[in-house]
């Protein structure tokens, strides 16, 4: 619900000469705690909004400046390869297979491969990783972090719990 209303408000932002400072302030506030507009990966919404924002002076808005610089560097191909992360609707078989490969790579065993593929056709997976630390985190935590990075690249929604 929040994402839908956020998307509506972002697409309605007016970037005319008179209204753009207020719209950019709202966008700057939104991006102060996020890297992208709607999810943990660039989407077509990022590139579309960038094209509307770029003609204006964004220097007074540090989060918009950071976001715009990053989206301009990664370009629309990153949004397309992310397969519209977090968005519902069917995806191409190539996108589904690329995501499945990222999710399953370097794993000794994958249970429910057919179900993973079925879910990826419609949306990103939700992943939960929990651990009970037995002291200070150390180099061994790098192993699951690499896998979590794969999940994030594949557009999964990842929740992490460190229990003590």
Backbone as a printed PyTorch tensor [residue, N CA C, xyz], in Angstrom:
tensor([[[  0.8140,  -1.1870,   0.0000],
         [  0.0000,   0.0000,   0.0000],
         [  0.8660,   1.2640,   0.0000]],

        [[  1.8830,   1.2700,   0.8830],
         [  2.7700,   2.4230,   0.9640],
         [  3.4740,   2.6550,  -0.3700]],

        [[  3.9570,   1.5580,  -0.9900],
         [  4.6890,   1.6970,  -2.2560],
         [  3.8170,   2.2790,  -3.3400]],

        [[  2.5590,   1.8470,  -3.3960],
         [  1.6590,   2.3490,  -4.4340],
         [  1.3970,   3.8350,  -4.2470]],

        [[  1.1450,   4.2670,  -3.0060],
         [  0.8890,   5.6890,  -2.7810],
         [  2.1610,   6.5120,  -3.0000]],

        [[  3.3100,   5.9530,  -2.6200],
         [  4.5770,   6.6340,  -2.8580],
         [  4.8110,   6.8190,  -4.3520]],

        [[  4.5840,   5.7720,  -5.1230],
         [  4.7840,   5.8540,  -6.5640],
         [  3.8620,   6.9030,  -7.1830]],

        [[  2.6130,   6.9350,  -6.7400],
         [  1.6820,   7.9440,  -7.2570],
         [  2.1780,   9.3510,  -6.9400]],

        [[  2.6300,   9.5770,  -5.7040],
         [  3.0760,  10.9190,  -5.3430],
         [  4.3600,  11.3060,  -6.0810]],

        [[  5.2710,  10.3400,  -6.2760],
         [  6.5040,  10.6530,  -7.0000],
         [  6.2370,  10.9630,  -8.4600]],

        [[  5.3120,  10.2470,  -9.0790],
         [  5.0350,  10.4930, -10.4930],
         [  4.2430,  11.7800, -10.6970]],

        [[  3.5650,  12.2650,  -9.6510],
         [  2.8110,  13.5120,  -9.7570],
         [  3.6500,  14.7390,  -9.4520]],

        [[  4.8810,  14.5550,  -9.0060],
         [  5.7210,  15.6990,  -8.6680],
         [  5.8470,  16.6270,  -9.8630]],

        [[  5.6930,  17.8800,  -9.5770],
         [  5.7970,  18.8820, -10.6240],
         [  7.2030,  19.4740, -10.5960]],

        [[  7.8870,  19.3880, -11.7010],
         [  9.2330,  19.9420, -11.7870],
         [  9.2140,  21.1490, -12.7210]],

        [[  8.2150,  22.0050, -12.5180],
         [  8.1690,  23.2570, -13.2490],
         [  9.0150,  24.2630, -12.4800]],

        [[  9.2800,  25.3810, -13.0750],
         [ 10.1310,  26.3850, -12.4490],
         [  9.5900,  26.8040, -11.0860]],

        [[  8.2860,  26.9610, -10.9700],
         [  7.6950,  27.4330,  -9.7170],
         [  7.6250,  26.3340,  -8.6610]],

        [[  7.3700,  25.0980,  -9.0480],
         [  7.1100,  24.0350,  -8.0800],
         [  8.2840,  23.1130,  -7.7870]],

        [[  9.3300,  23.1520,  -8.5850],
         [ 10.3560,  22.1390,  -8.4270],
         [ 11.0930,  22.1770,  -7.0910]],

        [[ 11.3280,  23.3330,  -6.4360],
         [ 12.0320,  23.2590,  -5.1450],
         [ 11.2730,  22.4370,  -4.1020]],

        [[  9.9680,  22.5980,  -4.0020],
         [  9.1850,  21.8260,  -3.0300],
         [  9.1960,  20.3460,  -3.3840]],

        [[  9.0810,  20.0280,  -4.6570],
         [  9.1140,  18.6340,  -5.0870],
         [ 10.4750,  18.0140,  -4.8290]],

        [[ 11.5350,  18.7680,  -5.0950],
         [ 12.8730,  18.2380,  -4.8530],
         [ 13.1570,  18.0770,  -3.3640]],

        [[ 12.5970,  18.9520,  -2.5410],
         [ 12.7400,  18.7860,  -1.0860],
         [ 12.0820,  17.4860,  -0.6400]],

        [[ 10.8970,  17.1990,  -1.1570],
         [ 10.2020,  15.9510,  -0.8160],
         [ 11.0060,  14.7440,  -1.2820]],

        [[ 11.5210,  14.8140,  -2.4900],
         [ 12.3270,  13.7160,  -3.0250],
         [ 13.6090,  13.5550,  -2.2140]],

        [[ 14.2360,  14.6580,  -1.8320],
         [ 15.4620,  14.5970,  -1.0360],
         [ 15.1910,  13.9300,   0.3140]],

        [[ 14.0840,  14.2650,   0.9250],
         [ 13.7130,  13.6490,   2.2000],
         [ 13.4870,  12.1500,   2.0200]],

        [[ 12.8020,  11.7700,   0.9600],
         [ 12.5530,  10.3520,   0.6840],
         [ 13.8710,   9.5990,   0.4760]],

        [[ 14.7910,  10.1830,  -0.2650],
         [ 16.0510,   9.5060,  -0.5830],
         [ 17.0780,   9.6000,   0.5480]],

        [[ 16.7640,  10.3060,   1.6080],
         [ 17.7140,  10.4300,   2.7170],
         [ 17.9710,   9.0860,   3.4000]],

        [[ 17.0420,   8.1510,   3.2670],
         [ 17.2360,   6.8320,   3.8910],
         [ 17.1540,   5.6940,   2.8760]],

        [[ 17.2560,   6.0210,   1.5970],
         [ 17.1370,   5.0110,   0.5550],
         [ 18.1480,   5.2620,  -0.5530]],

        [[ 18.4960,   4.1860,  -1.2380],
         [ 19.3710,   4.3250,  -2.3970],
         [ 18.5720,   4.4890,  -3.6780]],

        [[ 17.3710,   3.9330,  -3.7020],
         [ 16.5260,   3.9670,  -4.8930],
         [ 15.1090,   4.3540,  -4.4980]],

        [[ 14.2860,   4.6620,  -5.4740],
         [ 12.9410,   5.1330,  -5.1730],
         [ 12.0780,   4.1040,  -4.4530]],

        [[ 12.0540,   2.8620,  -4.9620],
         [ 11.0680,   1.9130,  -4.4650],
         [ 11.6100,   0.6380,  -3.8590]],

        [[ 12.8410,   0.2840,  -4.1270],
         [ 13.3270,  -1.0120,  -3.6510],
         [ 14.8240,  -0.9340,  -3.4080]],

        [[ 15.4480,  -2.0930,  -3.3390],
         [ 16.8850,  -2.1260,  -3.0840],
         [ 17.7010,  -2.2470,  -4.3680]],

        [[ 17.0950,  -1.9310,  -5.4830],
         [ 17.7870,  -1.9590,  -6.7700],
         [ 17.1570,  -0.9110,  -7.6850]],

        [[ 17.9020,  -0.4310,  -8.6640],
         [ 17.3340,   0.5650,  -9.5760],
         [ 16.1970,  -0.0200, -10.3960]],

        [[ 15.2250,   0.8110, -10.7010],
         [ 14.0960,   0.3780, -11.5210],
         [ 13.8450,   1.4090, -12.6140]],

        [[ 12.9110,   1.1080, -13.4630],
         [ 12.5640,   2.0560, -14.5310],
         [ 11.9900,   3.3420, -13.9460]],

        [[ 11.4390,   3.2710, -12.7350],
         [ 10.9210,   4.4770, -12.0790],
         [ 12.0580,   5.4430, -11.7450]],

        [[ 13.1970,   4.8890, -11.3440],
         [ 14.3590,   5.7370, -11.0720],
         [ 14.8070,   6.4660, -12.3350]],

        [[ 14.9440,   5.7210, -13.4260],
         [ 15.4310,   6.3520, -14.6580],
         [ 14.4050,   7.3360, -15.2200]],

        [[ 13.1190,   7.0260, -15.0710],
         [ 12.0850,   7.9450, -15.5660],
         [ 12.0820,   9.2380, -14.7640]],

        [[ 12.1800,   9.1260, -13.4460],
         [ 12.1880,  10.3290, -12.6230],
         [ 13.4750,  11.1260, -12.8260]],

        [[ 14.5840,  10.4410, -13.0440],
         [ 15.8440,  11.1380, -13.3010],
         [ 15.7230,  12.0380, -14.5300]],

        [[ 15.0570,  11.5470, -15.5560],
         [ 14.9200,  12.3640, -16.7710],
         [ 14.0860,  13.6210, -16.5070]],

        [[ 13.1850,  13.5720, -15.5270],
         [ 12.3760,  14.7530, -15.1920],
         [ 13.1170,  15.7030, -14.2640]],

        [[ 14.0260,  15.1590, -13.4430],
         [ 14.7350,  15.9660, -12.4520],
         [ 15.9830,  16.6120, -13.0290]],

        [[ 16.6530,  15.9210, -13.9360],
         [ 17.9770,  16.3510, -14.3930],
         [ 18.0530,  17.7600, -14.9800]],

        [[ 17.0190,  18.3160, -15.6110],
         [ 17.1820,  19.6820, -16.1320],
         [ 17.2650,  20.7560, -15.0470]],

        [[ 16.9750,  20.4110, -13.8060],
         [ 16.9110,  21.3980, -12.7360],
         [ 18.1840,  21.4020, -11.9010]],

        [[ 18.3610,  22.4660, -11.1440],
         [ 19.5100,  22.5970, -10.2450],
         [ 19.2350,  21.7400,  -9.0070]],

        [[ 19.9390,  20.6170,  -8.8970],
         [ 19.7260,  19.7180,  -7.7620],
         [ 20.8380,  19.8380,  -6.7170]],

        [[ 21.7990,  20.7360,  -6.9350],
         [ 22.9320,  20.8920,  -6.0140],
         [ 22.5160,  21.1520,  -4.5660]],

        [[ 21.4490,  21.9150,  -4.3030],
         [ 21.0660,  22.1540,  -2.9000],
         [ 20.4470,  20.9250,  -2.2070]],

        [[ 20.2500,  19.8470,  -2.9460],
         [ 19.5880,  18.6610,  -2.4120],
         [ 20.5680,  17.4850,  -2.4500]],

        [[ 21.3180,  17.2420,  -1.3630],
         [ 22.4140,  16.2670,  -1.3960],
         [ 21.9840,  14.8370,  -1.7090]],

        [[ 20.8360,  14.4180,  -1.2040],
         [ 20.4110,  13.0350,  -1.4460],
         [ 19.9370,  12.8440,  -2.8870]],

        [[ 19.2900,  13.8610,  -3.4210],
         [ 18.8840,  13.8100,  -4.8270],
         [ 20.1250,  13.8220,  -5.7130]],

        [[ 21.1200,  14.6230,  -5.3510],
         [ 22.3630,  14.6930,  -6.1240],
         [ 23.0700,  13.3450,  -6.1370]],

        [[ 23.1690,  12.7050,  -4.9580],
         [ 23.7980,  11.3740,  -4.8610],
         [ 23.0370,  10.3590,  -5.7010]],

        [[ 21.7180,  10.3350,  -5.5430],
         [ 20.8690,   9.3930,  -6.2780],
         [ 20.9870,   9.6190,  -7.7890]],

        [[ 20.8910,  10.8690,  -8.2210],
         [ 20.9530,  11.1840,  -9.6540],
         [ 22.2910,  10.7710, -10.2510]],

        [[ 23.3650,  11.0360,  -9.5250],
         [ 24.6920,  10.6510, -10.0050],
         [ 24.7860,   9.1340, -10.1670]],

        [[ 24.2840,   8.4210,  -9.1830],
         [ 24.3460,   6.9500,  -9.2400],
         [ 23.4690,   6.3970, -10.3600]],

        [[ 22.2400,   6.8660, -10.4750],
         [ 21.3310,   6.3660, -11.5160],
         [ 21.8910,   6.6970, -12.9000]],

        [[ 22.4970,   7.8580, -13.0440],
         [ 23.0980,   8.2130, -14.3360],
         [ 24.2510,   7.2660, -14.6800]],

        [[ 25.0100,   6.8200, -13.6600],
         [ 26.1250,   5.9040, -13.9100],
         [ 25.6480,   4.5010, -14.2530]],

        [[ 24.6660,   3.9840, -13.4940],
         [ 24.2270,   2.6110, -13.7390],
         [ 23.3210,   2.5250, -14.9460]],

        [[ 22.6250,   3.5990, -15.2570],
         [ 21.8200,   3.6680, -16.4630],
         [ 20.6080,   2.7620, -16.4660]],

        [[ 19.8440,   2.8170, -17.5380],
         [ 18.6190,   2.0320, -17.6300],
         [ 18.8680,   0.5310, -17.7110]],

        [[ 20.0540,   0.1180, -18.1520],
         [ 20.3040,  -1.3190, -18.2630],
         [ 20.2950,  -1.9850, -16.9040]],

        [[ 20.7300,  -1.2950, -15.8500],
         [ 20.6960,  -1.8820, -14.5090],
         [ 19.2560,  -2.0780, -14.0660]],

        [[ 18.3910,  -1.1290, -14.3760],
         [ 16.9870,  -1.2680, -14.0110],
         [ 16.3490,  -2.4290, -14.7600]],

        [[ 16.7040,  -2.5600, -16.0320],
         [ 16.1280,  -3.6540, -16.8100],
         [ 16.6580,  -5.0000, -16.3440]],

        [[ 17.9650,  -5.0770, -16.0350],
         [ 18.5260,  -6.3550, -15.6050],
         [ 18.0440,  -6.7310, -14.2250]],

        [[ 17.6330,  -5.7470, -13.4270],
         [ 17.0900,  -6.0480, -12.1100],
         [ 15.6970,  -6.6530, -12.2420]],

        [[ 15.1400,  -6.6050, -13.4310],
         [ 13.8420,  -7.2190, -13.6550],
         [ 12.7330,  -6.5330, -12.8900]],

        [[ 12.8490,  -5.2170, -12.7200],
         [ 11.8640,  -4.4670, -11.9710],
         [ 11.6710,  -5.0970, -10.5980]],

        [[ 12.7100,  -5.0720,  -9.8300],
         [ 12.7330,  -5.6690,  -8.5030],
         [ 11.5710,  -5.1710,  -7.6720]],

        [[ 10.9170,  -6.1070,  -7.0310],
         [  9.8230,  -5.7640,  -6.1410],
         [  8.5160,  -5.4650,  -6.8430]],

        [[  8.5180,  -5.3740,  -8.1390],
         [  7.2970,  -5.0980,  -8.8600],
         [  6.6100,  -6.4060,  -9.2020]],

        [[  5.3000,  -6.3980,  -9.1540],
         [  4.5880,  -7.6250,  -9.4780],
         [  4.3480,  -7.6830, -10.9800]],

        [[  4.0090,  -8.8720, -11.4470],
         [  3.7460,  -9.0590, -12.8570],
         [  4.7340, -10.0280, -13.4620]],

        [[  4.3760, -10.5860, -14.6060],
         [  5.2370, -11.5840, -15.2280],
         [  6.5740, -11.0000, -15.6790]],

        [[  7.5910, -11.8360, -15.6400],
         [  8.9330, -11.4550, -16.0770],
         [  9.3590, -12.3640, -17.2090]],

        [[ 10.3040, -11.8960, -17.9860],
         [ 10.7850, -12.7020, -19.1000],
         [ 11.5450, -13.9140, -18.5680]],

        [[ 11.5640, -15.0130, -19.3350],
         [ 12.2950, -16.2090, -18.8990],
         [ 13.7860, -15.9440, -18.6700]],

        [[ 14.3670, -15.0210, -19.4450],
         [ 15.7880, -14.7160, -19.2840],
         [ 16.0610, -14.0610, -17.9280]],

        [[ 15.1830, -13.1400, -17.5240],
         [ 15.3390, -12.4640, -16.2380],
         [ 15.1650, -13.4630, -15.1070]],

        [[ 14.1530, -14.3190, -15.2110],
         [ 13.8980, -15.3330, -14.1790],
         [ 15.1010, -16.2580, -14.0450]],

        [[ 15.6450, -16.7040, -15.1520],
         [ 16.7840, -17.6250, -15.1090],
         [ 18.0240, -16.9490, -14.5250]],

        [[ 18.2550, -15.6840, -14.8760],
         [ 19.4040, -14.9590, -14.3280],
         [ 19.2730, -14.8020, -12.8150]],

        [[ 18.0820, -14.4920, -12.3500],
         [ 17.8480, -14.3600, -10.9110],
         [ 18.0140, -15.7040, -10.2140]],

        [[ 17.4940, -16.7700, -10.8030],
         [ 17.6080, -18.1000, -10.2030],
         [ 19.0720, -18.5210, -10.1090]],

        [[ 19.8400, -18.2140, -11.1440],
         [ 21.2730, -18.5370, -11.1250],
         [ 21.9880, -17.8230,  -9.9800]],

        [[ 21.6840, -16.5450,  -9.7790],
         [ 22.2930, -15.8100,  -8.6700],
         [ 21.9010, -16.4090,  -7.3250]],

        [[ 20.6390, -16.7420,  -7.1790],
         [ 20.1400, -17.2890,  -5.9220],
         [ 20.7610, -18.6450,  -5.6190]],

        [[ 20.9400, -19.4720,  -6.6240],
         [ 21.3870, -20.8530,  -6.4130],
         [ 22.8950, -21.0630,  -6.5570]],

        [[ 23.6320, -20.0680,  -7.0190],
         [ 25.0620, -20.2930,  -7.2370],
         [ 25.8120, -20.4850,  -5.9180]],

        [[ 26.8230, -21.3230,  -5.9920],
         [ 27.6830, -21.6510,  -4.8510],
         [ 26.9380, -22.2840,  -3.6830]],

        [[ 25.8040, -22.8980,  -3.9520],
         [ 25.0890, -23.6310,  -2.9180],
         [ 25.3000, -25.1200,  -3.1370]],

        [[ 25.4580, -25.8450,  -2.0750],
         [ 25.6530, -27.2800,  -2.1840],
         [ 24.3560, -27.9700,  -2.6020]],

        [[ 23.2250, -27.4530,  -2.1210],
         [ 21.9370, -28.0710,  -2.4170],
         [ 20.8690, -26.9870,  -2.4610]],

        [[ 19.9260, -27.1330,  -3.3640],
         [ 18.7900, -26.2260,  -3.4420],
         [ 17.5220, -27.0570,  -3.3570]],

        [[ 16.7070, -26.7930,  -2.3630],
         [ 15.4440, -27.5050,  -2.1890],
         [ 14.3300, -26.6100,  -2.7170]],

        [[ 13.4570, -27.1560,  -3.5320],
         [ 12.3280, -26.3850,  -4.0440],
         [ 12.6750, -25.5050,  -5.2250]],

        [[ 13.5580, -25.9840,  -6.0920],
         [ 13.9880, -25.1950,  -7.2470],
         [ 12.8070, -24.7940,  -8.1440]],

        [[ 11.8680, -25.7050,  -8.3240],
         [ 10.6990, -25.4030,  -9.1620],
         [  9.8630, -24.2800,  -8.5410]],

        [[  9.7210, -24.3130,  -7.2190],
         [  8.9490, -23.2690,  -6.5260],
         [  9.6650, -21.9250,  -6.6120]],

        [[ 10.9880, -21.9410,  -6.4990],
         [ 11.7660, -20.7020,  -6.6260],
         [ 11.5120, -20.0750,  -7.9960]],

        [[ 11.5950, -20.8870,  -9.0360],
         [ 11.3700, -20.3950, -10.3930],
         [  9.9530, -19.8580, -10.5520]],

        [[  8.9840, -20.5570,  -9.9850],
         [  7.5780, -20.1390, -10.0650],
         [  7.3700, -18.7700,  -9.3970]],

        [[  7.9430, -18.5870,  -8.2190],
         [  7.8000, -17.3120,  -7.5120],
         [  8.5220, -16.1920,  -8.2540]],

        [[  9.7110, -16.4890,  -8.7770],
         [ 10.4830, -15.4610,  -9.4840],
         [  9.7780, -14.9580, -10.7330]],

        [[  8.8900, -15.7640, -11.2900],
         [  8.1370, -15.3160, -12.4700],
         [  7.1990, -14.1660, -12.1230]],

        [[  6.8030, -14.0740, -10.8610],
         [  5.8450, -13.0490, -10.4450],
         [  6.4360, -11.9410,  -9.5800]],

        [[  7.3980, -12.2960,  -8.7080],
         [  7.9370, -11.3110,  -7.7650],
         [  9.3010, -11.7840,  -7.2760]],

        [[  9.9420, -10.9350,  -6.4850],
         [ 11.2060, -11.3120,  -5.8570],
         [ 10.9570, -12.2040,  -4.6500]],

        [[ 11.9390, -13.0230,  -4.2950],
         [ 11.8180, -13.8830,  -3.1230],
         [ 12.0030, -13.0660,  -1.8460]],

        [[ 11.4680, -13.5860,  -0.7680],
         [ 11.7140, -13.0150,   0.5600],
         [ 12.6370, -13.9810,   1.2880]],

        [[ 13.7680, -13.4780,   1.7460],
         [ 14.7830, -14.3120,   2.3730],
         [ 14.9970, -13.8390,   3.8030]],

        [[ 15.1120, -14.7920,   4.7200],
         [ 15.3780, -14.4910,   6.1210],
         [ 16.6410, -15.2200,   6.5260]],

        [[ 17.5900, -14.5000,   7.1160],
         [ 18.8030, -15.1280,   7.6270],
         [ 18.9730, -14.6820,   9.0700]],

        [[ 19.0320, -15.6450,   9.9620],
         [ 19.2230, -15.3430,  11.3660],
         [ 20.4190, -16.0920,  11.9020]],

        [[ 21.1110, -15.4810,  12.8390],
         [ 22.2470, -16.1260,  13.4720],
         [ 22.3440, -15.6530,  14.9070]],

        [[ 22.8610, -16.5170,  15.7440],
         [ 23.1440, -16.1520,  17.1290],
         [ 24.6590, -16.0290,  17.2560]],

        [[ 25.1160, -14.8390,  17.4170],
         [ 26.5570, -14.6240,  17.5060],
         [ 27.0760, -15.1810,  18.8190]],

        [[ 28.2490, -15.7630,  18.7880],
         [ 28.8620, -16.3370,  19.9870],
         [ 30.1060, -15.5500,  20.3650]],

        [[ 30.0730, -14.3100,  20.0960],
         [ 31.2130, -13.4310,  20.3500],
         [ 31.1840, -12.3250,  19.3160]],

        [[ 32.2840, -11.6790,  19.1350],
         [ 32.3570, -10.6140,  18.1400],
         [ 32.2760, -11.2250,  16.7440]],

        [[ 31.5540, -10.5620,  15.8180],
         [ 31.5610, -11.0600,  14.4400],
         [ 32.9880, -11.1190,  13.8990]],

        [[ 33.2610, -12.1350,  13.1080],
         [ 34.6070, -12.3570,  12.6000],
         [ 34.5450, -12.7110,  11.1170]],

        [[ 35.6590, -13.1010,  10.5520],
         [ 35.7940, -13.3270,   9.1160],
         [ 34.8370, -14.4010,   8.5900]],

        [[ 34.4450, -15.3430,   9.4320],
         [ 33.5330, -16.3980,   8.9790],
         [ 32.1710, -15.8390,   8.5700]],

        [[ 31.8070, -14.6750,   9.0760],
         [ 30.5400, -14.0660,   8.6810],
         [ 30.5720, -13.5860,   7.2310]],

        [[ 31.7410, -13.5450,   6.6540],
         [ 31.8570, -13.1140,   5.2610],
         [ 31.1690, -14.1010,   4.3170]],

        [[ 31.1980, -15.3910,   4.6570],
         [ 30.6120, -16.4220,   3.7850],
         [ 29.1100, -16.1830,   3.5750]],

        [[ 28.3050, -16.0770,   4.6400],
         [ 26.8840, -15.8050,   4.3880],
         [ 26.6380, -14.4110,   3.8000]],

        [[ 27.5070, -13.4450,   4.1040],
         [ 27.3110, -12.1090,   3.5530],
         [ 27.4690, -12.1080,   2.0250]],

        [[ 28.3700, -12.9410,   1.5150],
         [ 28.5240, -13.0610,   0.0620],
         [ 27.2380, -13.6230,  -0.5470]],

        [[ 26.6520, -14.6090,   0.1150],
         [ 25.4020, -15.1850,  -0.3930],
         [ 24.2650, -14.1750,  -0.2930]],

        [[ 24.2320, -13.4130,   0.7800],
         [ 23.2010, -12.3720,   0.9330],
         [ 23.3590, -11.3280,  -0.1660]],

        [[ 24.5930, -11.0230,  -0.5370],
         [ 24.8220, -10.0950,  -1.6510],
         [ 24.2310, -10.6540,  -2.9430]],

        [[ 24.3610, -11.9680,  -3.1650],
         [ 23.7430, -12.5950,  -4.3350],
         [ 22.2300, -12.4450,  -4.2920]],

        [[ 21.6490, -12.6680,  -3.1130],
         [ 20.1960, -12.5190,  -2.9680],
         [ 19.7650, -11.0960,  -3.3030]],

        [[ 20.5020, -10.1180,  -2.8080],
         [ 20.1550,  -8.7240,  -3.0810],
         [ 20.2990,  -8.3910,  -4.5630]],

        [[ 21.3580,  -8.8980,  -5.2020],
         [ 21.5300,  -8.6700,  -6.6440],
         [ 20.3920,  -9.2870,  -7.4340]],

        [[ 19.8340, -10.3850,  -6.9170],
         [ 18.7300, -11.0610,  -7.5930],
         [ 17.3930, -10.3940,  -7.2820]],

        [[ 17.4100,  -9.3510,  -6.4610],
         [ 16.1800,  -8.6260,  -6.1730],
         [ 15.3640,  -9.2070,  -5.0400]],

        [[ 15.9720, -10.0380,  -4.2170],
         [ 15.2610, -10.6110,  -3.0700],
         [ 15.1160,  -9.5640,  -1.9740]],

        [[ 14.0520,  -9.7110,  -1.2020],
         [ 13.8620,  -8.8860,  -0.0170],
         [ 14.4950,  -9.6580,   1.1350]],

        [[ 15.5790,  -9.1460,   1.6940],
         [ 16.3650,  -9.8830,   2.6890],
         [ 16.1670,  -9.2730,   4.0670]],

        [[ 15.8510, -10.1220,   5.0320],
         [ 15.7760,  -9.7270,   6.4370],
         [ 16.8780, -10.4530,   7.1900]],

        [[ 17.5920,  -9.7230,   8.0330],
         [ 18.6950, -10.3150,   8.7810],
         [ 18.4500, -10.0790,  10.2700]],

        [[ 18.6330, -11.1270,  11.0670],
         [ 18.4860, -11.0270,  12.5060],
         [ 19.7680, -11.5100,  13.1690]],

        [[ 20.3480, -10.6500,  14.0070],
         [ 21.4700, -11.0400,  14.8420],
         [ 20.9180, -11.1810,  16.2570]],

        [[ 20.7990, -12.4000,  16.7280],
         [ 20.3210, -12.6330,  18.0880],
         [ 21.5140, -12.6570,  19.0300]],

        [[ 21.2940, -12.2410,  20.2540],
         [ 22.4070, -12.2780,  21.2050],
         [ 22.0540, -13.0670,  22.4450]]])
